[in-house]
Structures are given as structure tokens and as C-alpha cells.
Coordinates of C-alpha atoms in Angstrom, one line a residue:
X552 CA -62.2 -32.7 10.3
X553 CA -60.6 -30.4 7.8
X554 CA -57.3 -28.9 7.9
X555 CA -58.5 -25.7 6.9
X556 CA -62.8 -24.7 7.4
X557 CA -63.1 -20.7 6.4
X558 CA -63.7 -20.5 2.7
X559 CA -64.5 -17.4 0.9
X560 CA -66.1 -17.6 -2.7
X561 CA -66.9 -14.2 -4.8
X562 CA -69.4 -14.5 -7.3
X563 CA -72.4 -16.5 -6.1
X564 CA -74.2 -17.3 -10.0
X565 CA -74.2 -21.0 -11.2
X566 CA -70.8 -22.1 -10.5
X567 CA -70.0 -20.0 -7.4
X568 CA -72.8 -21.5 -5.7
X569 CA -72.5 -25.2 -7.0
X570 CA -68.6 -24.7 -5.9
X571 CA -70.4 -24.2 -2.2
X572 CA -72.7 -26.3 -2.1
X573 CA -70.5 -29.0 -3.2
X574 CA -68.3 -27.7 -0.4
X575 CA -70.5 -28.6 2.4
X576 CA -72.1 -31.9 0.7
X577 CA -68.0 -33.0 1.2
X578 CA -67.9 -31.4 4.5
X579 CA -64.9 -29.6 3.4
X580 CA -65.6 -26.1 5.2
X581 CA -67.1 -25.0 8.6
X582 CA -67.4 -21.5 8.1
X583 CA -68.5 -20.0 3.9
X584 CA -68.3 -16.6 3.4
X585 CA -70.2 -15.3 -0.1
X586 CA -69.8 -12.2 -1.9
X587 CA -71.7 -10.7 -5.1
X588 CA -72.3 -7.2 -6.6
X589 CA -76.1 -8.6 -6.2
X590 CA -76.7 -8.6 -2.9
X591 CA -80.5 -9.8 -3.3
X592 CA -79.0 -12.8 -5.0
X593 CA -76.5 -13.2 -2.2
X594 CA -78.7 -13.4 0.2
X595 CA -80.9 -15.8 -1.7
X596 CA -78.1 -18.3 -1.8
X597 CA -76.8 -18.0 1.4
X598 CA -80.6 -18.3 2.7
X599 CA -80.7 -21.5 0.4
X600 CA -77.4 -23.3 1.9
X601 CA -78.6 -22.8 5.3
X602 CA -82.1 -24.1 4.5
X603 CA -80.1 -27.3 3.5
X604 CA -77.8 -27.7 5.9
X605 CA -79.5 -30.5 7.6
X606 CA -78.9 -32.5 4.5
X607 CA -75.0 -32.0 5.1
X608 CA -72.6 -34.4 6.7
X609 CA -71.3 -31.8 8.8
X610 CA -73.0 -28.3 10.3
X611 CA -71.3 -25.6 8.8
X612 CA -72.1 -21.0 9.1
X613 CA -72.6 -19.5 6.3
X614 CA -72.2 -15.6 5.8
X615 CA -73.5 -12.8 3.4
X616 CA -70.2 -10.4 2.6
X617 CA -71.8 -8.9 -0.7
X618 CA -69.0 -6.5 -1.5
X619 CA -67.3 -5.5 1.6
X620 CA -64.3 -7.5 0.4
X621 CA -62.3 -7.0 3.8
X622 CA -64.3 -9.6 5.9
X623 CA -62.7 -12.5 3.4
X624 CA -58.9 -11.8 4.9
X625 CA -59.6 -13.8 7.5
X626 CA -60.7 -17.3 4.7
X627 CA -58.1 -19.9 4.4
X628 CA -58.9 -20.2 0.8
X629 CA -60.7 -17.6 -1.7
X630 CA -62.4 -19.2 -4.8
X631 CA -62.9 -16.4 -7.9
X632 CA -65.8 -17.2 -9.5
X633 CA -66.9 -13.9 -10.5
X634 CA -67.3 -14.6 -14.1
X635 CA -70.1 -13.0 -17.4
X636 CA -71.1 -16.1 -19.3
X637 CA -72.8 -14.2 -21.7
X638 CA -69.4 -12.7 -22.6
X639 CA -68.0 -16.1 -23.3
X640 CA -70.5 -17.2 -25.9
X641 CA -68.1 -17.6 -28.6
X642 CA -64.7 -18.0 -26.6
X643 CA -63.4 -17.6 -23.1
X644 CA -61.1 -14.7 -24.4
X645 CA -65.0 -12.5 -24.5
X646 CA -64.2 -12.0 -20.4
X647 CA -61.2 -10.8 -20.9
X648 CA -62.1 -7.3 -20.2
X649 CA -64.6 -7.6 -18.0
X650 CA -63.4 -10.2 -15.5
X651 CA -60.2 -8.7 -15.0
X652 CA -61.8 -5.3 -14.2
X653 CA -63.5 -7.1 -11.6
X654 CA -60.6 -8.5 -10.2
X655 CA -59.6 -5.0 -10.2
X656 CA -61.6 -4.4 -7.6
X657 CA -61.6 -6.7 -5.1
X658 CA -57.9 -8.6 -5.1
X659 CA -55.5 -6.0 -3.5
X660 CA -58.3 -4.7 -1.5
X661 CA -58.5 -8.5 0.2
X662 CA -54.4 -8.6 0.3
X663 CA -54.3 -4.9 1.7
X664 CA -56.6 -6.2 4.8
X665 CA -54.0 -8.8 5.4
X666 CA -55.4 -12.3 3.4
X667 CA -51.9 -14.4 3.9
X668 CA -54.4 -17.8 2.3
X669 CA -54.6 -19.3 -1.1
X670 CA -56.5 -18.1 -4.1
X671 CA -58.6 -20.8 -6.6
X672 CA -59.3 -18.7 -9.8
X673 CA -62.0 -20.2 -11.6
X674 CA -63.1 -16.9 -13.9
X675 CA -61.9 -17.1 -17.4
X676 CA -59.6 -16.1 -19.4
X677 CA -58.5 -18.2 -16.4
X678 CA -54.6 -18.0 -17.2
X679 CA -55.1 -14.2 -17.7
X680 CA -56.9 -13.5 -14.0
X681 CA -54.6 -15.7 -12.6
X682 CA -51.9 -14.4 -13.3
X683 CA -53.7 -11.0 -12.9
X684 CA -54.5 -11.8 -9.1
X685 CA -50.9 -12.6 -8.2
X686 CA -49.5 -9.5 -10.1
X687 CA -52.5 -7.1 -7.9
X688 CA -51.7 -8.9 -4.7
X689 CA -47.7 -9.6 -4.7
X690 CA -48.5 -13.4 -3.3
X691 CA -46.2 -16.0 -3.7
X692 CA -47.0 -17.9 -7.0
X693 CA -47.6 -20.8 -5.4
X694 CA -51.1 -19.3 -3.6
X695 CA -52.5 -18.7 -6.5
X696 CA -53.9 -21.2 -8.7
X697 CA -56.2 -21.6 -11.1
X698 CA -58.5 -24.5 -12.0
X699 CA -57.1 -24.5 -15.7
X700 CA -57.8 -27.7 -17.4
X701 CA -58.7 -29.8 -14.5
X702 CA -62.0 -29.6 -16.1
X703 CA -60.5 -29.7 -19.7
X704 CA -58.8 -32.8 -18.9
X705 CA -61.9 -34.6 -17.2
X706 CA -63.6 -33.3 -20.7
X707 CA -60.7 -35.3 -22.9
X708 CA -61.3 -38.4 -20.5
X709 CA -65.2 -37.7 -20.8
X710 CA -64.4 -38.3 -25.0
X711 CA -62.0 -41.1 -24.4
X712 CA -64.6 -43.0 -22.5
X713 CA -67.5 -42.6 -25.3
X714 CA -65.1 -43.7 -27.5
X715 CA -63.7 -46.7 -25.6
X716 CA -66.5 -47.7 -23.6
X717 CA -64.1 -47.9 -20.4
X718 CA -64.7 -45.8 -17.4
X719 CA -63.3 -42.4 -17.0
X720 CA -62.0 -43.4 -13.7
X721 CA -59.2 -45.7 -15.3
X722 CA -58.1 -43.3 -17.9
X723 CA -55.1 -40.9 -17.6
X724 CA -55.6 -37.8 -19.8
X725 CA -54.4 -34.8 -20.1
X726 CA -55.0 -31.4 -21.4
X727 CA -52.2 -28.9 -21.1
X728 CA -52.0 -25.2 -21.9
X729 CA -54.4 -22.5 -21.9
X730 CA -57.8 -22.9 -20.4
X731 CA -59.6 -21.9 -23.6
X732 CA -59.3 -22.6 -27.6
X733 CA -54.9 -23.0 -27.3
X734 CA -55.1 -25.7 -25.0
X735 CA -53.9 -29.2 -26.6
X736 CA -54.0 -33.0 -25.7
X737 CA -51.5 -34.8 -24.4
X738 CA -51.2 -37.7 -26.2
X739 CA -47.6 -39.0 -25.3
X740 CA -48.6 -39.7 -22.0
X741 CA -52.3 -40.9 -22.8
X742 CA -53.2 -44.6 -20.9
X743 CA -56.0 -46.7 -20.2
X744 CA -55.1 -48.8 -16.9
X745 CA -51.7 -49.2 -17.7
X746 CA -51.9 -49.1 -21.5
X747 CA -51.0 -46.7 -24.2
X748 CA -53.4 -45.7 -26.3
X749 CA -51.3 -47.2 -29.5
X750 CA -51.5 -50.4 -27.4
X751 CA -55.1 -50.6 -26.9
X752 CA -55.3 -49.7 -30.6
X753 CA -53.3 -53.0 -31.1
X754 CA -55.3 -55.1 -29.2
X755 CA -59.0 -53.9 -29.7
X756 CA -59.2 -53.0 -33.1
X757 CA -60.4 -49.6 -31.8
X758 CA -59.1 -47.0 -33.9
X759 CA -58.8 -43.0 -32.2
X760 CA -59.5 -40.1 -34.1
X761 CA -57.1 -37.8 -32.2
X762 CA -57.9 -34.5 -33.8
X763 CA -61.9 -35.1 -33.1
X764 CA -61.5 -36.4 -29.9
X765 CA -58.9 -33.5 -28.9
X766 CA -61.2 -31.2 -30.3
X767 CA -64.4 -32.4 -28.2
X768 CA -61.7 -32.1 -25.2
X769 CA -61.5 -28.7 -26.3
X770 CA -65.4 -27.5 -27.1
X771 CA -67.0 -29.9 -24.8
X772 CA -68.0 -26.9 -22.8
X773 CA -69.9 -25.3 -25.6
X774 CA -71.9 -28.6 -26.2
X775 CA -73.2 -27.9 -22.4
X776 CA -73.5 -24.0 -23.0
X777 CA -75.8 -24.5 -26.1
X778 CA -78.0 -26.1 -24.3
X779 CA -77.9 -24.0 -20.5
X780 CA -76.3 -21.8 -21.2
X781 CA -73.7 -21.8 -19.0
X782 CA -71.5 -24.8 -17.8
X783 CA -71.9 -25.4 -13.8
X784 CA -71.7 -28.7 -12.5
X785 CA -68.4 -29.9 -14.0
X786 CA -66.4 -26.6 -13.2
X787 CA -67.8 -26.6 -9.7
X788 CA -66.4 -30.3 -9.1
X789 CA -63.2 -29.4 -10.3
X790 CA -62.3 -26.8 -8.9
X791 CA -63.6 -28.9 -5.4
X792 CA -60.9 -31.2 -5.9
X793 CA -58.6 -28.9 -6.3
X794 CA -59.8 -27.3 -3.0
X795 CA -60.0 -31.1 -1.1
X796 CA -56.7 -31.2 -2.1
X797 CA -55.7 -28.0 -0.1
X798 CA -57.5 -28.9 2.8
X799 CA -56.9 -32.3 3.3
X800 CA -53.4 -32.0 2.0
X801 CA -53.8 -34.7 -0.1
X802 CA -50.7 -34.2 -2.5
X803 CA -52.9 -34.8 -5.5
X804 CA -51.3 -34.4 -9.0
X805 CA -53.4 -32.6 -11.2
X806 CA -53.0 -30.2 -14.0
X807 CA -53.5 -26.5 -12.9
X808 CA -52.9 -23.0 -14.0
X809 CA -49.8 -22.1 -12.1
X810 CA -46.9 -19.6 -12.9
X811 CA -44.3 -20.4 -15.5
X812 CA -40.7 -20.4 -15.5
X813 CA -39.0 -20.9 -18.2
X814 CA -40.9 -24.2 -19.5
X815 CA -40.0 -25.2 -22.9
X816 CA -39.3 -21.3 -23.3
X817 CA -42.1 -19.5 -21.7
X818 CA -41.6 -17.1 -18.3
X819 CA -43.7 -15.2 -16.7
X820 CA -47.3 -15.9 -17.1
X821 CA -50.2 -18.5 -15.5
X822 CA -50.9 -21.9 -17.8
X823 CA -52.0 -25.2 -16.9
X824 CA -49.1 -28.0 -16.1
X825 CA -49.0 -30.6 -13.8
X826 CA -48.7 -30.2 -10.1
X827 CA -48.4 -31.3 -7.2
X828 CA -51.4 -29.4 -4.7
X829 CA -51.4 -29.7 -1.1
X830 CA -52.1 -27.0 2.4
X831 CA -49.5 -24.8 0.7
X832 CA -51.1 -24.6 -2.6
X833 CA -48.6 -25.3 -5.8
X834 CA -46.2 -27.5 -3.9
X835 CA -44.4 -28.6 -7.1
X836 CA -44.8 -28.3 -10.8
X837 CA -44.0 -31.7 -12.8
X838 CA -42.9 -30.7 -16.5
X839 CA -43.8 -33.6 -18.5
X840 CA -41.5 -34.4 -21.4
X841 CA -43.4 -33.3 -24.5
X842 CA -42.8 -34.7 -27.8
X843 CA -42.1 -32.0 -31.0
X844 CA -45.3 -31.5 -31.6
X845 CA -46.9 -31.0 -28.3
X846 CA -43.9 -28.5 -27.6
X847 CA -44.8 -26.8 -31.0
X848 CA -48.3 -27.0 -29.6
X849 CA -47.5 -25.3 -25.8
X850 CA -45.5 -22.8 -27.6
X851 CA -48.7 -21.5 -29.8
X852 CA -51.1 -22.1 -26.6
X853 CA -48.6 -19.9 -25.0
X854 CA -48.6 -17.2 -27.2
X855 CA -51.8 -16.6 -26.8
X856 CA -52.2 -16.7 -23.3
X857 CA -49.7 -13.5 -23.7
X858 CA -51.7 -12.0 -26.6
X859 CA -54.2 -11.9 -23.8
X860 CA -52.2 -10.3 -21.3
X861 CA -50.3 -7.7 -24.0
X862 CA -54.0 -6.2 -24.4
X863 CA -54.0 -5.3 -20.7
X864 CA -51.9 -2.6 -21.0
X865 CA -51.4 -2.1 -17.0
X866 CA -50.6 -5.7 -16.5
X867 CA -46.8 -5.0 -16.3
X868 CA -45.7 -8.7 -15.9
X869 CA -42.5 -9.9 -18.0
X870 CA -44.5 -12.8 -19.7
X871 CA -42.3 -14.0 -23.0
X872 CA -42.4 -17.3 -25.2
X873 CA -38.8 -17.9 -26.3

């Protein structure tokens, strides 16, 4: 059974409640707790997850918290998914206000009441909250994480495989930076199986369009918001993994917003690396060796992740890009 079963999530719209019911469909927690401002819609979706519970592998209790934040201290893991789509029609940075007002008023509130588990930010501008949450709460760094491009990098992989007609599941692709328009692909350490992607250029005949296929990486979730929009099932699923990873201390390496020190000159501030997640959270970070122009590339995604924060005037963090 799982290493750790209490699992708070606040925000309870699309991907709040895909992130629990994808929860209990892996039998990854034995106790949900669920908190929204709408406590008609919390109860809704609370009423729906128990309905289901027969369909689970494993019985799990599922509580309504609606705002009384307190009752989460107790969760082993808290997921932030309290996020305004609408907001992020045209970019992730349209939250910026909003979401970290609402962070505002729940984070030290849950630390205050003595929460000593691990935070999974999901709510965008996710660097921005994430590093947000860690600054309200004075946790160690390595308890908060956000789902950064996980899901940017399964988008990359999701272009690579249209345009290779190979499974996702044997490419390795990255997306590092910002989760949102600075992000960038990481193309010195692209492979198929164990191929480069010049190799399987030499040997198919297959001939990548980097800038396209980086930039479907990068809008992917806007192809999915025309249509719905909203994006739900993919950001759910990542940010599950991440949480897997947590509970059945799996030591997965994936990329995840996490706090920076001093990488390729930047301090201070949440953006997506690689890491190493396990029961402790951010167990290590992995700095991959980044050719010119992907360091040229970090350096701009960078700068404005701490555009983003510089507009938060009460965000006192030192966040610099040397």
C-alpha cells in the first residue's frame, strides 16, 4: 500500500478533480481532502468520487474542507490547483495576479496549523506560485515543487512522435525553463531509444523542423484550450506522477519547477530542471550541460520568470539572472 495515503488538493474545477480521481484509479491515497471557494461544487465532486469508489482498486474517504484551510495540516501532500483559466487565454502570465492572491490566502494559514508535508503546485504562472508558496510558508525548498514542464516535456515528446511515427514511450525529451511562453527544448540531449535525433536524421531520411516542433512543445496547450477550453487530462497525469513518485518513493527523474541556485547564473527563483523526486520531495537537482544556445535560451526563460515576480512587489525573494 502507499507510503503516504492523506492528500489534500485545493481547487476542485477540471484539473483539481481529474488530479483526484486519477489518484484513487492508481490507488495512490486512502484518505482525499478537497477544498474550493465553491462549496456547492465541492461537495458535488466529493459526492461524485464517492459514488465511484467501487470502481477503484482500493477503498479510499473522501472529505469536503471548502475553505477551512486548517484541516489540510494534517495531508502528507498538498496539490495547488486553484487556478482561473479564463485568465490564461492568451498566456499563463494572465494568472499572475489572481492566483497568487489566492495563494495568499490559504499557504501560511496551512503552514501556521503545522503542515510539515510537501506542496505540488500546479496553478500557473507555475514558477511564480511556486516560488510564492515557499517564500509565504518558510518550507524547505525541496517540499515545494511544481509540475513545471513535466507536461511541457510529454507535449515535445507528443510532437516528436507525430513527426516520427515512434511511440512517446521511447522518446527522451525535454523542455526546460519556465512553464509558459520562455520555456525552450532541449535538443542536445534529445533521443529516440538510444539515438540522437541527428542520428535518426541520418538513417531515416526524416528531416526535424526544430523551431516548429519546439514551438508545438510550447502552444500544444492552446491547441487543447481552443477547443475546451481548458486543458485537464494531461496536467492531471503529470502532476500524478509526480505525486506516485512521492509516495512510492520511486526516485524518478523528471523535470520540475524547483528552486534555483546559481544555475548557469540564476539564484533565487522556481524553474523547471531535472530532478530527482522521491518521499522527501526534490531529492536532487541534475543540471544538464546546456550547449550556447540553450544557456542563451535559460537565461531569457529566466528573466522572465523574474519579470513575473518583480511585478509582485511584496514577493521579497533575492531572484537575479547573472
Amino acid at each position: 500500500m502507499a507510503l503516504v495515503s492523506k492528500i489534500g488538493i485545493i481547487g476542485t474545477g477540471h484539473v483539481g478533480a481529474h488530479v483526484a480521481n486519477a489518484l484513487l484509479f492508481k490507488g495512490l491515497a486512502t484518505e482525499l481532502y478537497l477544498s474550493d471557494l465553491d462549496e456547492v461544487l465541492c461537495k458535488a465532486q466529493v459526492n461524485d468520487l464517492l459514488d465511484a469508489m467501487p470502481f477503484y482498486p482500493h477503498p479510499a474517504r473522501v472529505f469536503e474542507v471548502d475553505t477551512r484551510y486548517e484541516e489540510l495540516a494534517d495531508c502528507d501532500i498538498i496539490v495547488n490547483a486553484a487556478g482561473h483559466i479564463e485568465a490564461a487565454a492568451a498566456s499563463r502570465d494572465g494568472e499572475l495576479f489572481v492566483t497568487t492572491d489566492e495563494a495568499r490566502t490559504f499557504a501560511k494559514r496551512i503552514s501556521d496549523a503545522g503542515f510539515k508535508g510537501i506542496w505540488v503546485n500546479i496553478a500557473n504562472p507555475c514558477d511564480v506560485v511556486s516560488t510564492e508558496i515557499q517564500y509565504l510558508t518558510g518550507c524547505d525548498p525541496t517540499r515545494v515543487i511544481g509540475s513545471g514542464t513535466t507536461l511541457d516535456s510529454a507535449r515535445f515528446r507528443h510532437a516528436l512522435s507525430v513527426a516520427t511515427g515512434y511511440p512517446a514511450s521511447c522518446i527522451n525529451a525535454w523542455m526546460l525553463g519556465e512553464h509558459g511562453n520562455g520555456q525552450f527544448a532541449l535538443w542536445s540531449h534529445v533521443t529516440f531509444g538510444c539515438l540522437t535525433d541527428k542520428e535518426v536524421e541520418a538513417q531515416t531520411g526524416l528531416k526535424f523542423d526544430r523551431a516548429q516542433l519546439e514551438q508545438d512543445a510550447r502552444m500544444g496547450g492552446y491547441v487543447t484550450y481552443k477547443g475546451k477550453h481548458c486543458t485537464e487530462y494531461s496536467i492531471a497525469n503529470g502532476a500524478v506522477e509526480v505525486i506516485g513518485a512521492i509516495v512510492n518513493d520511486t526516485k524518478l527523474v523528471t523535470p520540475v519547477s524547483t528552486l534555483l541556485d546559481n544555475v548557469y547564473g540564476a539564484s533565487g527563483f522556481y524553474s523547471s530542471l531535472p530532478a530527482v523526486i522521491g518521499k522527501d520531495g526534490v531529492e536532487k537537482v541534475l543540471v544538464p550541460e546546456l550547449s550556447d544556445n540553450e544557456i542563451a535560451a535559460w537565461k531569457k526563460s529566466c528573466e522572465h520568470v523574474k519579470g513575473n515576480i518583480d511585478q509582485l512587489d511584496w514577493l521579497k525573494v533575492d531572484a537575479r539572472v547573472e
